[in-house]
Tab-separated table of C-alpha atoms in Angstrom:
chain	number	residue	atom	x	y	z
N	207	MET	CA	131.544	107.464	97.970
N	208	LEU	CA	127.875	107.889	98.893
N	209	PRO	CA	126.459	107.762	102.474
N	210	VAL	CA	123.348	105.861	103.292
N	211	VAL	CA	121.691	107.603	106.154
N	212	ALA	CA	118.624	107.206	108.249
N	213	GLN	CA	116.345	109.847	109.753
N	214	TYR	CA	114.196	108.488	112.476
N	215	PHE	CA	112.211	109.614	115.569
N	216	SER	CA	114.080	108.464	118.677
N	217	LYS	CA	112.805	108.413	122.200
N	218	TYR	CA	114.179	111.924	122.689
N	219	ARG	CA	113.924	113.651	119.314
N	220	VAL	CA	114.364	113.386	115.619
N	221	LYS	CA	117.943	111.818	114.857
N	222	HIS	CA	119.953	110.911	112.003
N	223	GLY	CA	122.577	108.201	111.718
N	224	ILE	CA	125.042	107.026	108.931
N	225	ILE	CA	124.494	103.288	108.217
N	226	GLU	CA	127.242	102.838	105.769
N	227	PHE	CA	128.997	104.169	102.828
N	228	ILE	CA	128.626	103.063	99.172
N	229	GLU	CA	131.568	102.885	96.756
N	230	GLN	CA	130.126	102.731	93.327
N	231	GLN	CA	131.963	103.725	90.254
N	232	HIS	CA	128.752	103.994	88.024
N	233	GLU	CA	125.703	105.413	89.653
N	234	THR	CA	123.011	103.667	87.756
N	235	ALA	CA	119.509	103.044	89.350
N	236	ASP	CA	119.809	99.356	89.329
N	237	GLY	CA	123.343	99.525	91.246
N	238	LEU	CA	122.352	101.937	93.707
N	239	PHE	CA	119.074	100.033	94.540
N	240	VAL	CA	120.953	96.724	94.850
N	241	ASN	CA	123.577	98.294	97.019
N	242	ILE	CA	121.251	100.126	99.345
N	243	HIS	CA	118.797	97.232	99.597
N	244	TYR	CA	121.648	94.840	100.609
N	245	ILE	CA	123.199	97.488	103.329
N	246	LEU	CA	119.545	97.637	104.681
N	247	GLU	CA	119.372	93.957	104.900
N	248	SER	CA	122.949	93.523	106.245
N	249	ASN	CA	122.325	95.972	108.979
N	250	GLU	CA	119.005	94.096	109.983
N	251	LEU	CA	116.783	96.832	109.082
N	252	GLU	CA	113.356	95.795	107.906
N	253	ILE	CA	112.676	97.076	104.457
N	254	GLU	CA	108.816	97.149	105.318
N	255	LYS	CA	109.548	100.131	107.898
N	256	LEU	CA	111.172	102.234	105.038
N	257	VAL	CA	108.715	105.167	104.833
N	258	SER	CA	110.303	107.839	102.266
N	259	PRO	CA	113.697	107.481	100.735
N	260	GLY	CA	115.333	110.753	100.343
N	261	PHE	CA	117.452	111.709	97.518
N	262	ASP	CA	118.837	114.644	95.518
N	263	ASN	CA	116.499	115.372	92.652
N	264	THR	CA	118.055	113.400	89.705
N	265	ASN	CA	116.497	111.098	87.384
N	266	VAL	CA	118.500	108.192	88.636
N	267	ASN	CA	117.272	108.518	92.208
N	268	ILE	CA	113.616	109.695	91.631
N	269	GLY	CA	112.671	109.466	88.121
N	270	ASP	CA	108.942	108.015	87.375
N	271	HIS	CA	110.052	105.306	84.955
N	272	HIS	CA	113.429	103.710	85.975
N	273	SER	CA	114.975	105.039	89.147
N	274	VAL	CA	116.182	104.047	92.793
N	275	PHE	CA	112.584	105.165	93.837
N	276	SER	CA	110.691	103.381	91.315
N	277	LEU	CA	112.689	99.916	92.086
N	278	PHE	CA	111.933	100.353	95.848
N	279	HIS	CA	108.319	101.428	95.098
N	280	GLN	CA	107.858	97.958	93.215
N	281	LEU	CA	108.712	96.265	96.464
N	282	LEU	CA	106.664	98.800	98.761
N	283	PRO	CA	103.804	100.171	96.827
N	284	GLY	CA	103.102	102.476	99.951
N	285	LEU	CA	106.397	104.225	99.929
N	286	ILE	CA	106.163	108.080	99.919
N	287	LYS	CA	108.081	109.789	97.214
N	288	GLU	CA	110.223	112.664	98.396
N	289	ASN	CA	111.851	115.393	96.626
N	290	CYS	CA	114.759	117.567	98.330
N	291	TYR	CA	113.110	120.887	98.721
N	292	ALA	CA	116.294	122.700	99.053
N	293	HIS	CA	117.303	121.450	95.667
N	294	VAL	CA	113.908	122.609	94.404
N	295	LEU	CA	114.071	126.097	95.886
N	296	HIS	CA	117.658	126.474	94.206
N	297	ASN	CA	116.672	125.128	90.912
N	298	SER	CA	113.443	127.441	90.921
N	299	VAL	CA	115.673	130.272	90.911
N	300	LYS	CA	118.073	128.972	88.192
N	301	ASN	CA	114.751	128.338	86.221
N	302	GLY	CA	113.376	131.907	86.969
N	303	ASN	CA	116.679	133.511	85.701
N	304	GLU	CA	115.859	133.262	82.182
N	305	HIS	CA	112.900	135.743	82.442
N	306	LEU	CA	115.297	138.457	83.696
N	307	LEU	CA	116.644	140.977	81.360
N	308	ILE	CA	120.103	140.344	82.336
N	309	ASP	CA	121.635	137.051	83.028
N	310	ILE	CA	123.124	137.588	86.686
N	311	GLU	CA	124.638	134.358	87.069
N	312	SER	CA	126.711	134.671	83.890
N	313	ALA	CA	127.629	138.459	84.853
N	314	LEU	CA	128.845	137.382	88.161
N	315	LEU	CA	131.211	134.636	86.707
N	316	LYS	CA	132.350	137.057	84.129
N	317	ILE	CA	133.368	139.612	86.977
N	318	TYR	CA	134.868	136.901	88.860
N	319	VAL	CA	137.124	135.786	85.897
N	320	HIS	CA	137.673	139.508	84.859
N	321	PHE	CA	139.424	140.344	88.409
N	322	CYS	CA	140.656	137.187	89.697
N	323	ARG	CA	142.569	135.987	86.370
N	324	SER	CA	144.322	139.497	85.904
N	325	THR	CA	147.123	140.803	88.446
N	326	VAL	CA	146.506	144.415	86.913
N	327	ARG	CA	142.730	144.147	87.695
N	328	SER	CA	143.234	142.547	91.124
N	329	TYR	CA	145.681	145.614	91.905
N	330	GLU	CA	143.019	147.815	90.614
N	331	LEU	CA	140.500	146.294	93.109
N	332	LYS	CA	143.133	146.587	95.921
N	333	ARG	CA	143.746	150.298	95.322
N	334	TYR	CA	140.031	150.897	95.917
N	335	PHE	CA	140.030	149.417	99.212
N	336	ASP	CA	143.186	151.174	100.093
N	337	PHE	CA	141.526	154.601	98.973
N	338	ILE	CA	138.368	153.901	101.248
N	339	GLU	CA	140.555	152.558	104.264
N	340	GLN	CA	138.792	149.210	104.386
N	341	GLU	CA	139.980	145.636	104.418
N	342	GLN	CA	140.002	144.013	100.710
N	343	LYS	CA	137.185	141.955	99.989
N	344	VAL	CA	137.649	139.392	97.263
N	345	ILE	CA	134.868	138.716	94.933
N	346	LEU	CA	133.022	135.409	95.502
N	347	LYS	CA	132.693	133.139	92.962
N	348	HIS	CA	129.113	131.847	92.438
N	349	ILE	CA	129.101	128.048	91.924
N	350	ARG	CA	125.799	127.030	90.179
N	351	ILE	CA	125.294	123.953	91.835
N	352	ARG	CA	125.566	125.496	95.335
N	353	TRP	CA	122.436	126.193	97.073
N	354	LEU	CA	122.981	129.576	98.705
N	355	SER	CA	125.921	131.001	96.696
N	356	LEU	CA	124.155	133.290	94.391
N	357	LEU	CA	122.943	135.868	97.188
N	358	GLN	CA	126.486	135.718	98.972
N	359	SER	CA	128.199	136.591	95.658
N	360	ILE	CA	125.599	139.461	95.000
N	361	ASP	CA	126.216	140.890	98.395
N	362	ARG	CA	129.983	140.866	98.192
N	363	LEU	CA	129.600	142.375	94.705
N	364	PHE	CA	127.936	145.581	96.373
N	365	ILE	CA	131.076	145.870	98.456
N	366	VAL	CA	133.155	146.209	95.424
N	367	TYR	CA	130.562	147.829	93.147
N	368	PRO	CA	132.288	151.040	92.453
N	369	VAL	CA	134.981	149.096	90.786
N	370	VAL	CA	132.814	146.722	88.868
N	371	LYS	CA	129.965	149.294	88.079
N	372	LYS	CA	130.490	149.381	84.353
N	373	PHE	CA	129.242	145.606	84.298
N	374	PHE	CA	126.001	146.994	85.562
N	375	ILE	CA	125.946	150.373	83.943
N	376	SER	CA	122.456	150.014	82.154
N	377	ASN	CA	119.289	150.542	84.133
N	378	SER	CA	118.084	146.997	83.576
N	379	GLY	CA	121.309	145.582	85.111
N	380	GLU	CA	121.393	147.677	88.335
N	381	CYS	CA	117.624	147.269	89.031
N	382	THR	CA	117.864	143.539	88.340
N	383	LEU	CA	120.565	143.262	90.878
N	384	TYR	CA	118.838	144.984	93.747
N	385	PHE	CA	115.648	143.086	92.674
N	386	LEU	CA	117.525	139.571	93.490
N	387	VAL	CA	119.118	140.978	96.542
N	388	ASN	CA	115.614	141.632	97.846
N	389	VAL	CA	113.865	138.370	96.608
N	390	LEU	CA	116.793	135.993	97.149
N	391	LYS	CA	116.761	136.895	101.006
N	392	ASP	CA	113.543	135.214	101.100
N	393	VAL	CA	114.453	132.238	99.306
N	394	GLN	CA	117.723	131.866	101.133
N	395	ASP	CA	115.749	131.951	104.569
N	396	THR	CA	113.507	129.439	103.445
N	397	ASN	CA	116.353	127.222	102.397
N	398	LEU	CA	118.048	127.672	105.499
N	399	ARG	CA	114.985	126.433	107.367
N	400	LEU	CA	114.747	123.547	105.171
N	401	GLN	CA	118.524	122.688	106.000
N	402	LYS	CA	118.001	122.721	109.949
N	403	TYR	CA	118.766	119.088	111.319
N	404	TYR	CA	115.342	118.985	113.210
N	405	THR	CA	113.307	120.086	110.132
N	406	THR	CA	111.505	117.209	108.827
N	407	GLY	CA	108.461	116.529	106.430
N	408	VAL	CA	106.070	117.655	109.210
N	409	ASP	CA	107.363	121.190	108.891
N	410	LEU	CA	107.216	121.330	104.904
N	411	HIS	CA	103.781	122.332	104.690
N	412	SER	CA	104.287	125.417	106.543
N	413	ILE	CA	107.448	126.143	105.116
N	414	ILE	CA	106.432	125.988	101.505
N	415	THR	CA	103.175	127.672	101.912
N	416	SER	CA	104.397	130.402	103.782
N	417	PHE	CA	107.032	131.172	101.341
N	418	ILE	CA	104.638	130.965	98.355
N	419	CYS	CA	102.402	133.309	100.148
N	420	LYS	CA	105.130	135.820	100.610
N	421	LEU	CA	105.883	135.634	96.970
N	422	ASN	CA	102.290	135.957	95.996
N	423	ASN	CA	102.098	139.176	98.214
N	424	ARG	CA	105.193	140.647	96.302
N	425	LEU	CA	103.086	140.194	93.096
N	426	HIS	CA	99.843	141.257	94.474
N	427	GLU	CA	101.476	144.611	95.844
N	428	GLU	CA	104.172	145.001	93.133
N	429	PHE	CA	106.852	145.296	95.816
N	430	PHE	CA	110.255	144.369	94.300
N	431	GLY	CA	112.404	146.216	96.854
N	432	HIS	CA	112.511	150.020	98.048
N	433	LYS	CA	115.717	150.634	96.280
N	434	VAL	CA	114.284	148.950	92.909
N	435	ASN	CA	111.256	151.327	93.228
N	436	GLU	CA	113.607	154.357	93.515
N	437	LEU	CA	115.707	153.414	90.392
N	438	LEU	CA	112.504	152.597	88.531
N	439	LYS	CA	111.179	156.263	89.164
N	440	LYS	CA	114.435	157.568	87.713
N	441	ILE	CA	114.197	155.642	84.386
N	442	PRO	CA	112.705	158.216	81.885
N	443	HIS	CA	111.269	155.628	79.539
N	444	SER	CA	108.078	153.863	80.528
N	445	ASN	CA	108.681	151.003	78.022
N	446	GLU	CA	111.901	150.184	79.935
N	447	VAL	CA	110.390	150.318	83.310
N	448	ASP	CA	107.430	148.122	82.048
N	449	ASP	CA	109.900	145.496	80.629
N	450	LEU	CA	111.670	145.432	84.011
N	451	VAL	CA	108.639	144.855	85.916
N	452	GLU	CA	107.370	142.437	83.748
N	453	SER	CA	110.519	140.491	83.976
N	454	PHE	CA	110.425	140.668	87.846
N	455	ARG	CA	106.870	139.489	87.781
N	456	LEU	CA	107.660	136.470	85.442
N	457	PHE	CA	110.658	135.613	87.610
N	458	ILE	CA	108.416	135.336	90.722
N	459	HIS	CA	105.806	133.612	88.835
N	460	SER	CA	108.284	130.960	87.811
N	461	ILE	CA	109.699	130.375	91.162
N	462	ILE	CA	106.048	129.765	92.452
N	463	ASN	CA	105.129	127.574	89.492
N	464	TYR	CA	108.379	125.512	89.559
N	465	ILE	CA	107.937	124.909	93.581
N	466	GLU	CA	104.294	123.985	93.129
N	467	LYS	CA	104.934	121.517	90.324
N	468	TYR	CA	106.782	119.426	92.743
N	469	TYR	CA	104.666	120.128	95.924
N	470	HIS	CA	101.104	120.124	94.764
N	471	GLU	CA	100.873	116.423	93.937
N	472	ARG	CA	101.811	115.392	97.417
N	473	SER	CA	100.404	118.664	99.193
N	474	SER	CA	97.658	116.866	100.940
N	475	PHE	CA	100.153	114.329	102.500
N	476	TYR	CA	102.129	117.098	103.874
N	477	LYS	CA	99.245	119.102	105.203
N	478	SER	CA	98.153	115.830	106.903
N	479	ILE	CA	101.346	115.381	108.707
N	480	SER	CA	101.888	118.708	109.574
N	481	ILE	CA	99.637	118.411	112.438
N	482	PHE	CA	102.541	117.088	114.532
N	483	SER	CA	104.248	120.297	113.790
N	484	GLU	CA	101.515	121.956	115.978
N	485	THR	CA	102.876	122.414	119.609
N	486	ASP	CA	99.426	123.526	121.059
N	487	ILE	CA	97.770	120.042	121.163
N	488	ASP	CA	94.778	121.595	122.099
N	489	LYS	CA	94.251	122.517	118.549
N	490	ILE	CA	94.575	118.982	117.142
N	491	GLN	CA	91.229	117.289	116.352
N	492	TRP	CA	90.651	113.553	116.189
N	493	ARG	CA	89.732	113.933	112.382
N	494	SER	CA	93.256	115.332	111.606
N	495	ILE	CA	94.859	112.269	113.293
N	496	GLU	CA	92.417	109.951	111.408
N	497	GLN	CA	93.368	111.655	108.055
N	498	CYS	CA	97.205	111.139	108.861
N	499	ALA	CA	96.530	107.554	109.658
N	500	THR	CA	95.246	106.866	106.370
N	501	PHE	CA	98.796	106.952	104.824
N	502	ILE	CA	99.650	103.997	106.972
N	503	ASP	CA	98.602	100.501	106.125
N	504	ASN	CA	95.291	99.994	108.018
N	505	LYS	CA	96.785	96.563	109.044
N	506	LYS	CA	99.367	98.305	111.222
N	507	ILE	CA	96.880	100.847	112.908
N	508	ASP	CA	93.761	100.231	114.858
N	509	LYS	CA	91.651	103.368	114.685
N	510	ASP	CA	89.720	102.553	117.707
N	511	LEU	CA	92.855	102.054	119.959
N	512	LEU	CA	94.479	105.039	118.013
N	513	TYR	CA	91.534	107.268	119.300
N	514	ASN	CA	92.081	106.195	122.750
N	515	GLU	CA	95.690	106.811	122.721
N	516	PHE	CA	95.300	110.231	121.121
N	517	SER	CA	92.817	111.104	123.875
N	518	GLN	CA	95.046	109.987	126.555
N	519	ILE	CA	98.054	112.076	125.195
N	520	LYS	CA	95.868	115.036	124.685
N	521	SER	CA	94.473	114.974	128.240
N	522	LYS	CA	98.048	114.495	129.472
N	523	TYR	CA	99.022	117.749	127.765
N	524	ILE	CA	96.047	119.720	129.011
N	525	GLU	CA	96.888	118.494	132.598
N	526	LEU	CA	100.608	119.404	132.488
N	527	LYS	CA	100.679	122.539	130.129
N	528	GLU	CA	100.082	125.066	132.978
N	529	LYS	CA	102.275	123.072	135.691
N	530	PHE	CA	105.753	123.496	136.817
N	531	GLY	CA	106.429	126.898	134.896
N	532	GLY	CA	104.703	125.775	131.735
N	533	ILE	CA	105.246	122.900	129.152
N	534	HIS	CA	108.386	124.557	127.887
N	535	LYS	CA	110.156	124.437	131.187
N	536	GLN	CA	109.288	120.840	131.495
N	537	ILE	CA	110.580	119.926	128.242
N	538	GLU	CA	113.703	122.253	128.842
N	539	ALA	CA	114.419	119.760	131.727
N	540	PHE	CA	113.345	116.733	130.150
N	541	ILE	CA	115.819	116.899	127.060
N	542	PRO	CA	119.022	117.609	128.846
N	543	SER	CA	118.460	115.066	131.561
N	544	ASN	CA	117.707	112.281	128.981
N	545	LEU	CA	120.743	113.369	127.026
N	546	ILE	CA	122.975	112.731	129.902
N	547	GLU	CA	121.254	109.332	130.460
N	548	LEU	CA	121.836	108.578	126.741
N	549	GLN	CA	125.435	109.528	126.697
N	550	GLN	CA	126.141	107.340	129.730
N	551	ALA	CA	124.262	104.476	128.161
N	552	LYS	CA	126.387	104.802	124.970
N	553	ILE	CA	129.505	104.706	127.209
N	554	THR	CA	128.730	101.630	129.226
N	555	ASN	CA	126.829	99.730	126.397
N	556	TYR	CA	128.680	100.691	123.356
N	557	ASP	CA	127.848	98.074	120.446
N	558	LYS	CA	129.503	98.296	117.089
N	559	THR	CA	126.668	96.552	115.524
N	560	ASP	CA	124.177	98.819	116.895
N	561	LEU	CA	121.136	99.928	114.582
N	562	LEU	CA	122.825	103.144	113.604
N	563	ASN	CA	126.305	104.584	114.189
N	564	GLU	CA	125.164	108.126	115.691
N	565	PHE	CA	126.610	111.131	113.966
N	566	ASP	CA	126.344	113.845	116.520
N	567	ASN	CA	129.644	115.026	116.167
N	568	LEU	CA	129.611	115.749	112.594
N	569	ASP	CA	129.231	119.498	113.051
N	570	HIS	CA	129.813	122.092	115.700
N	571	SER	CA	126.732	123.975	114.691
N	572	ASP	CA	123.419	122.818	113.496
N	573	THR	CA	124.242	119.088	113.200
N	574	ASN	CA	125.873	118.624	116.521
N	575	GLU	CA	122.519	117.648	117.781
N	576	ASP	CA	122.997	116.936	121.499
N	577	ASN	CA	124.449	120.157	122.323
N	578	CYS	CA	122.089	122.186	119.977
N	579	ASP	CA	119.179	120.602	121.713
N	580	THR	CA	120.096	121.985	124.974
N	581	ARG	CA	121.248	125.264	123.464
N	582	PHE	CA	117.962	125.525	121.685
N	583	HIS	CA	116.167	125.975	125.037
N	584	LYS	CA	118.609	128.240	126.472
N	585	ASP	CA	118.439	130.468	123.614
N	586	GLN	CA	114.541	130.806	124.208
N	587	LYS	CA	114.534	132.108	127.727
N	588	LYS	CA	113.051	135.489	126.637
N	589	ARG	CA	110.598	133.970	124.038
N	590	PRO	CA	109.965	130.295	124.771
N	591	LEU	CA	109.659	128.061	121.859
N	592	ILE	CA	108.742	124.454	121.897
N	593	ARG	CA	110.370	122.095	119.123
N	594	CYS	CA	107.601	119.842	118.046
N	595	ASP	CA	109.943	116.605	118.005
N	596	HIS	CA	110.903	117.516	121.689
N	597	LEU	CA	107.169	117.987	122.572
N	598	GLY	CA	106.141	114.674	121.024
N	599	ALA	CA	109.100	112.752	122.875
N	600	TYR	CA	108.003	114.260	126.165
N	601	LEU	CA	104.595	113.391	125.911
N	602	LEU	CA	105.070	109.827	124.640
N	603	ASN	CA	107.827	109.229	127.255
N	604	ASP	CA	106.706	106.412	129.539
N	605	GLU	CA	103.257	106.073	127.750
N	606	ASN	CA	101.925	102.961	126.296
N	607	VAL	CA	100.467	104.298	123.037
N	608	PRO	CA	101.966	101.996	120.495
N	609	HIS	CA	99.501	103.185	117.619
N	610	LEU	CA	99.915	106.973	118.013
N	611	GLN	CA	103.762	106.238	118.503
N	612	LYS	CA	103.993	104.539	115.250
N	613	LEU	CA	102.057	107.393	113.601
N	614	VAL	CA	104.339	110.050	114.936
N	615	GLN	CA	107.543	107.953	114.042
N	616	PHE	CA	106.161	107.446	110.633
N	617	SER	CA	105.480	111.405	110.335
N	618	PHE	CA	108.772	112.591	111.543
N	619	SER	CA	110.826	110.143	109.410
N	620	VAL	CA	109.882	111.887	106.304
N	621	PRO	CA	112.775	114.135	105.317
N	622	ALA	CA	112.350	117.572	103.942
N	623	SER	CA	115.754	117.874	102.234
N	624	ASN	CA	118.775	116.037	101.456
N	625	ALA	CA	120.892	118.688	103.500
N	626	PHE	CA	122.166	115.955	106.152
N	627	CYS	CA	123.715	113.926	103.622
N	628	GLU	CA	125.322	117.122	101.781
N	629	SER	CA	126.634	118.094	105.120
N	630	ILE	CA	128.188	114.848	105.361
N	631	PHE	CA	130.231	115.459	101.987
N	632	SER	CA	131.464	118.914	103.292
N	633	HIS	CA	132.810	117.443	106.390
N	634	MET	CA	134.436	114.814	104.587
N	635	ASN	CA	136.196	117.328	102.440
N	636	PHE	CA	137.058	119.294	105.489
N	637	TRP	CA	138.704	116.463	107.618
N	638	GLY	CA	140.499	115.332	104.376
N	639	ILE	CA	142.068	118.705	104.101
N	640	ILE	CA	143.054	118.628	107.720
N	641	VAL	CA	144.662	115.231	107.400
N	642	GLU	CA	146.663	116.396	104.248
N	643	THR	CA	148.018	119.466	106.149
N	644	LYS	CA	149.243	117.319	109.087
């Protein structure tokens, strides 16, 4: 069962909604295309307004020759090809693993099997925790297809390290383990940024370029972690040190090259729409707006009217930014008040044939969007931050700027990852377990 989901810019912020589920035994490109096309039409969604279909990174979905994307692209030549960058980051680490002197993924799986399939060895682990008077921690199984499980598995491994040290008795094994803990933290932080429900294509340029910059800095300064540097100094053989350092450099180079292979082709597009991630509107120049508009059919955007509308909104921002306690205070008041109004409208005007079935209660954390919008501003009292989609919604509210609004809606509808769809599967499994236990 596959969810068909829409990401769009609503009157108040970026939103997600489930349109329908597809039940398809064989996931072929033709079959998926026909079903998705039918669902969009049957829900009276205009195919021409599709901006960038988001999928996970399989050939069936986004392959160059015959895929769901290529079939849609035949209908809509201006369609933006989108990769799931959470998958890209995950795969970049898997790709880089071949350059390390020890296969950490295989080692973790062997350790898991070694302890968890033997009662005697499990008891040995329990005795260790009894000895140090701590609550026993089980070894976490690393699942190769999960985005963030490798670092968690390594972190847990350090807790039980004295018991399993024989698996990493060599210098290369121990150094590699500490190296991965250091570097994978950057990967995981970036992946978590990509998975936030309000992260969209407008944020992608900043996220990817800053991550690559961090990795390049590590290469330039040859910093692989303080603990790694200490261990390297203790290794008596210079050849072994050189081999380890070279493996770390190749690992990082491999991650950079893998990400750039996907990102480089569309970097100009992501850089162009990234202007809408800027929350200081004073810094946005007309030429940037004009460049962004080139990605939309010229028949849909009148550049002269767009310029006037941009000037109107920029003037509004300049006028309001220092009033009423600052722009962040105005947005903080605008978002909750409109959410209350929206919820009341849902109660009084509920329509089962609505464009999208809202999915706000999917999660009680990041994807519970209404509560998170309010909580986001409450959490920023000490250091006010402004979400770019909230700012855009606030400035466009009650303004007659159809061309600029179209450009904003276009940009914010581009997904950065497939995380929302992945979270649906997780919650389907979660609620399935609850139903079974009742």
